[in-house]
Short mmCIF file of C-alpha atoms in Angstrom, two decimals:
data_model
loop_
_atom_site.label_atom_id
_atom_site.label_comp_id
_atom_site.label_asym_id
_atom_site.label_seq_id
_atom_site.Cartn_x
_atom_site.Cartn_y
_atom_site.Cartn_z
CA MET A 1 64.21 -37.04 -38.22
CA ALA A 2 63.30 -40.13 -40.24
CA ARG A 3 65.00 -42.34 -37.67
CA THR A 4 63.05 -40.67 -34.85
CA THR A 5 59.78 -41.17 -36.72
CA ASP A 6 60.61 -44.84 -37.35
CA ARG A 7 61.37 -45.29 -33.66
CA ARG A 8 58.05 -43.75 -32.70
CA THR A 9 56.17 -45.95 -35.17
CA THR A 10 57.91 -49.11 -34.00
CA HIS A 11 57.27 -48.25 -30.36
CA LEU A 12 53.58 -47.56 -30.98
CA THR A 13 53.18 -50.73 -33.03
CA ARG A 14 54.73 -52.82 -30.28
CA ARG A 15 52.43 -51.27 -27.69
CA LEU A 16 49.36 -51.95 -29.84
CA VAL A 17 50.37 -55.56 -30.45
CA GLN A 18 51.03 -56.04 -26.75
CA LEU A 19 47.67 -54.51 -25.84
CA TYR A 20 45.58 -56.70 -28.12
CA VAL A 21 47.55 -59.89 -27.50
CA GLY A 22 47.13 -59.27 -23.77
CA LEU A 23 43.38 -58.67 -24.02
CA ALA A 24 42.89 -61.73 -26.24
CA LEU A 25 44.88 -63.89 -23.81
CA TYR A 26 42.84 -62.49 -20.93
CA GLY A 27 39.64 -63.67 -22.59
CA ALA A 28 41.20 -67.05 -23.39
CA SER A 29 42.39 -67.50 -19.81
CA SER A 30 38.92 -66.73 -18.45
CA ALA A 31 37.47 -69.31 -20.83
CA LEU A 32 39.93 -71.94 -19.55
CA LEU A 33 38.75 -71.26 -16.01
CA VAL A 34 35.17 -71.79 -17.18
CA ARG A 35 36.08 -75.13 -18.76
CA ALA A 36 38.02 -76.21 -15.66
CA GLY A 37 34.83 -75.77 -13.64
CA LEU A 38 36.65 -75.27 -10.35
CA GLY A 39 35.78 -71.65 -9.72
CA LEU A 40 36.16 -68.39 -11.64
CA GLU A 41 37.74 -65.02 -10.97
CA PRO A 42 35.34 -62.60 -9.17
CA TRP A 43 33.89 -60.86 -12.23
CA GLY A 44 33.80 -64.19 -14.06
CA VAL A 45 31.47 -65.54 -11.35
CA LEU A 46 29.08 -62.67 -12.05
CA HIS A 47 29.34 -63.09 -15.83
CA GLN A 48 28.66 -66.81 -15.60
CA GLY A 49 25.70 -66.28 -13.26
CA LEU A 50 24.16 -63.74 -15.62
CA ALA A 51 24.81 -66.02 -18.58
CA GLU A 52 23.03 -68.88 -16.79
CA ARG A 53 20.00 -66.69 -16.08
CA THR A 54 19.73 -64.99 -19.47
CA GLY A 55 20.88 -67.68 -21.89
CA ILE A 56 23.33 -65.21 -23.44
CA SER A 57 26.91 -66.42 -23.96
CA ILE A 58 29.30 -65.54 -21.16
CA GLY A 59 31.50 -63.56 -23.55
CA VAL A 60 28.59 -61.36 -24.64
CA VAL A 61 27.59 -60.92 -20.99
CA SER A 62 31.15 -59.79 -20.27
CA ILE A 63 30.87 -57.19 -23.03
CA ILE A 64 27.51 -55.93 -21.75
CA VAL A 65 28.73 -55.69 -18.14
CA GLY A 66 31.92 -53.94 -19.28
CA ALA A 67 29.88 -51.41 -21.25
CA VAL A 68 27.58 -50.74 -18.29
CA VAL A 69 30.56 -50.29 -15.97
CA LEU A 70 32.12 -47.93 -18.51
CA LEU A 71 28.97 -45.79 -18.44
CA LEU A 72 29.46 -45.46 -14.68
CA TRP A 73 32.72 -43.67 -15.43
CA ILE A 74 30.75 -40.60 -16.56
CA PRO A 75 29.49 -39.51 -13.10
CA LEU A 76 32.78 -40.70 -11.58
CA ARG A 77 34.70 -38.45 -14.00
CA GLN A 78 37.10 -41.13 -15.16
CA ARG A 79 38.89 -40.82 -18.52
CA PRO A 80 38.92 -43.92 -20.75
CA GLY A 81 41.73 -44.75 -23.15
CA LEU A 82 42.00 -46.98 -26.20
CA GLY A 83 42.77 -49.93 -23.93
CA THR A 84 39.65 -49.24 -21.89
CA VAL A 85 37.26 -49.44 -24.83
CA SER A 86 39.17 -52.33 -26.42
CA ASN A 87 38.98 -54.22 -23.12
CA VAL A 88 35.18 -54.19 -23.25
CA PHE A 89 34.98 -55.95 -26.61
CA VAL A 90 38.16 -57.97 -27.14
CA VAL A 91 38.05 -59.92 -23.87
CA GLY A 92 34.46 -61.07 -24.39
CA LEU A 93 35.01 -62.04 -28.03
CA ALA A 94 38.19 -63.95 -27.19
CA MET A 95 36.39 -65.71 -24.36
CA ASP A 96 33.55 -66.96 -26.56
CA GLY A 97 36.02 -67.92 -29.28
CA THR A 98 38.09 -70.01 -26.89
CA LEU A 99 35.00 -71.70 -25.44
CA ALA A 100 33.97 -72.65 -28.98
CA VAL A 101 37.33 -74.37 -29.52
CA VAL A 102 37.88 -75.91 -26.08
CA GLY A 103 35.13 -78.37 -25.20
CA ASP A 104 33.84 -79.56 -21.83
CA LEU A 105 36.37 -81.28 -19.57
CA ASP A 106 35.37 -84.19 -17.34
CA ALA A 107 38.46 -85.70 -15.71
CA LEU A 108 39.68 -83.90 -12.59
CA GLY A 109 43.25 -84.76 -13.62
CA VAL A 110 42.72 -82.54 -16.68
CA ARG A 111 40.62 -79.82 -15.09
CA ILE A 112 43.16 -78.96 -12.38
CA PRO A 113 46.06 -78.30 -14.82
CA VAL A 114 43.69 -76.30 -17.04
CA MET A 115 42.68 -74.21 -14.03
CA VAL A 116 46.32 -73.53 -13.16
CA LEU A 117 47.10 -72.72 -16.80
CA GLY A 118 44.16 -70.31 -16.91
CA ILE A 119 45.36 -68.44 -13.81
CA VAL A 120 48.96 -68.19 -15.01
CA LEU A 121 47.84 -67.12 -18.48
CA ASN A 122 45.64 -64.48 -16.86
CA GLY A 123 48.70 -63.10 -15.09
CA VAL A 124 50.61 -63.02 -18.40
CA ALA A 125 47.70 -61.25 -20.08
CA THR A 126 47.40 -58.70 -17.29
CA GLY A 127 51.10 -57.87 -17.48
CA LEU A 128 50.91 -57.49 -21.27
CA TYR A 129 47.95 -55.14 -21.52
CA ILE A 130 48.80 -52.99 -18.50
CA ALA A 131 52.41 -52.52 -19.62
CA ALA A 132 51.15 -51.34 -23.03
CA ARG A 133 49.89 -48.18 -21.24
CA PHE A 134 46.70 -47.58 -23.21
CA GLY A 135 44.44 -47.07 -20.22
CA PRO A 136 42.89 -49.11 -17.41
CA GLY A 137 40.11 -51.64 -17.81
CA PRO A 138 36.51 -50.52 -17.13
CA ARG A 139 36.43 -52.24 -13.73
CA ASP A 140 39.71 -50.59 -12.65
CA GLY A 141 38.25 -47.18 -13.46
CA LEU A 142 35.18 -47.98 -11.37
CA MET A 143 37.49 -48.80 -8.48
CA THR A 144 39.58 -45.62 -8.73
CA GLY A 145 36.50 -43.48 -9.28
CA LEU A 146 34.84 -44.77 -6.12
CA ASN A 147 38.15 -44.33 -4.32
CA GLN A 148 38.12 -40.64 -5.23
CA ILE A 149 34.44 -40.10 -4.46
CA THR A 150 34.41 -41.89 -1.08
CA GLY A 151 37.96 -41.26 0.09
CA ARG A 152 38.23 -44.93 1.06
CA SER A 153 41.39 -46.89 0.34
CA ILE A 154 41.90 -48.65 -2.97
CA ARG A 155 42.13 -51.98 -1.18
CA LEU A 156 38.86 -51.44 0.70
CA VAL A 157 37.00 -50.26 -2.41
CA ARG A 158 38.30 -53.12 -4.51
CA THR A 159 37.47 -55.67 -1.83
CA ALA A 160 33.93 -54.30 -1.43
CA ILE A 161 33.32 -54.37 -5.19
CA GLU A 162 34.64 -57.88 -5.66
CA VAL A 163 32.81 -59.31 -2.65
CA ALA A 164 29.57 -57.82 -3.99
CA VAL A 165 30.32 -59.16 -7.46
CA VAL A 166 31.16 -62.68 -6.21
CA VAL A 167 28.13 -62.93 -3.93
CA THR A 168 25.77 -61.68 -6.64
CA GLY A 169 27.30 -63.99 -9.25
CA PHE A 170 27.15 -66.99 -6.92
CA LEU A 171 23.49 -66.36 -6.10
CA LEU A 172 22.78 -66.21 -9.83
CA GLY A 173 24.48 -69.57 -10.38
CA GLY A 174 28.11 -68.61 -11.06
CA SER A 175 30.93 -71.02 -10.25
CA LEU A 176 32.72 -70.39 -6.96
CA GLY A 177 35.43 -72.76 -5.77
CA ALA A 178 39.11 -73.52 -5.33
CA GLY A 179 39.94 -71.69 -8.55
CA THR A 180 38.42 -68.49 -7.16
CA VAL A 181 40.57 -68.67 -4.03
CA LEU A 182 43.74 -69.61 -5.93
CA TYR A 183 43.13 -66.78 -8.40
CA ALA A 184 42.72 -64.25 -5.58
CA LEU A 185 46.00 -65.37 -3.98
CA ALA A 186 48.06 -65.70 -7.16
CA ILE A 187 46.97 -62.96 -9.55
CA GLY A 188 48.71 -60.09 -7.75
CA PRO A 189 52.20 -61.68 -7.67
CA LEU A 190 51.76 -63.06 -11.20
CA ALA A 191 50.66 -59.71 -12.64
CA GLN A 192 53.54 -57.97 -10.86
CA LEU A 193 56.04 -60.44 -12.30
CA PHE A 194 54.78 -60.22 -15.87
CA LEU A 195 54.32 -56.47 -15.70
CA ARG A 196 58.05 -56.15 -15.07
CA LEU A 197 58.80 -58.71 -17.78
CA PHE A 198 56.74 -56.95 -20.46
CA ALA A 199 57.48 -53.35 -19.44
CA LEU A 200 58.26 -51.28 -22.54
CA PRO A 201 60.99 -48.66 -22.69
CA GLU A 202 59.54 -45.25 -23.37
CA ALA A 203 60.20 -43.82 -26.80
CA SER A 204 62.74 -41.01 -26.63
CA GLY A 205 64.38 -38.53 -28.89
CA PRO A 206 63.56 -35.13 -30.40
CA GLY A 207 59.95 -34.72 -31.33
CA VAL A 208 58.89 -37.96 -29.68
CA VAL A 209 55.75 -37.87 -27.59
CA VAL A 210 56.10 -40.20 -24.63
CA ALA A 211 52.96 -41.92 -23.44
CA SER A 212 52.00 -40.65 -20.03
CA GLY A 213 51.85 -42.87 -17.01
CA ALA A 214 54.51 -45.58 -16.83
CA PRO A 215 52.96 -48.74 -15.40
CA SER A 216 53.25 -48.96 -11.68
CA THR A 217 54.97 -51.96 -10.17
CA SER A 218 53.76 -51.25 -6.67
CA VAL A 219 50.56 -52.09 -4.88
CA PRO A 220 48.97 -49.53 -2.55
CA ALA A 221 49.45 -50.40 1.08
CA ALA A 222 46.53 -51.51 3.18
CA GLY A 223 44.61 -48.55 4.48
CA SER A 224 46.15 -46.14 2.01
CA GLY A 225 44.03 -43.14 1.26
CA SER A 226 42.69 -41.62 -1.90
CA VAL A 227 44.86 -41.89 -4.98
CA ALA A 228 44.88 -39.97 -8.23
CA ALA A 229 42.82 -41.52 -10.98
CA PRO A 230 44.80 -43.03 -13.84
CA THR A 231 45.11 -41.01 -17.00
CA SER A 232 44.37 -42.52 -20.39
CA GLY A 233 47.88 -43.92 -20.40
CA GLN A 234 47.76 -45.54 -16.98
CA ALA A 235 46.40 -48.71 -15.47
CA ILE A 236 45.92 -50.17 -12.03
CA LEU A 237 47.73 -53.35 -11.11
CA PRO A 238 45.36 -55.97 -9.66
CA GLN A 239 45.88 -56.54 -5.94
#
């Protein structure tokens, strides 16, 4: 019995460490894309645009937007997990912290490698926090909730959300460029790779409660219909 309890504790500890390391790295990777100045990921474009208009730091804007999106889960009947709430705060704090350490970059020969590093690190971070199985991020829940309400495919809903986010962010002054395109092309394969790499074995044995919802390593096919919303132990892999 003691051995089973120790196994459960070790498994939970590893999942928690993986969750928070992943979220912190996600914020750091987003900050590197900001410093590279060659284009941000879709939500980053919106966050930067709002930061430019309001004078609030981009990390705090990220937290505010995440909280607002999380409130939209209520009418969409989505169920947040520990990872969902942690995502709102940890990513924004890590982003501002990294920006405070990493200064402005001028030389293109430096900015391009930093952009590539930011995208790869984002893939690592995504694999880490999704594989921890503590719940999807706020924006993933918005996507699955709209998928359920409208009956439209995950791909269509996600595309519509991110196009709206990018256009709005760009009009507000957010950075759109080569980094945005490269991120869109690379993040799916990178997240898939690191999700497999960081996948955790489920705790087993008498009396052990296994976290529901093993992370999916598949991406819904184009035109696929409505899918079940993730439980508090599930997450959606970026496409």
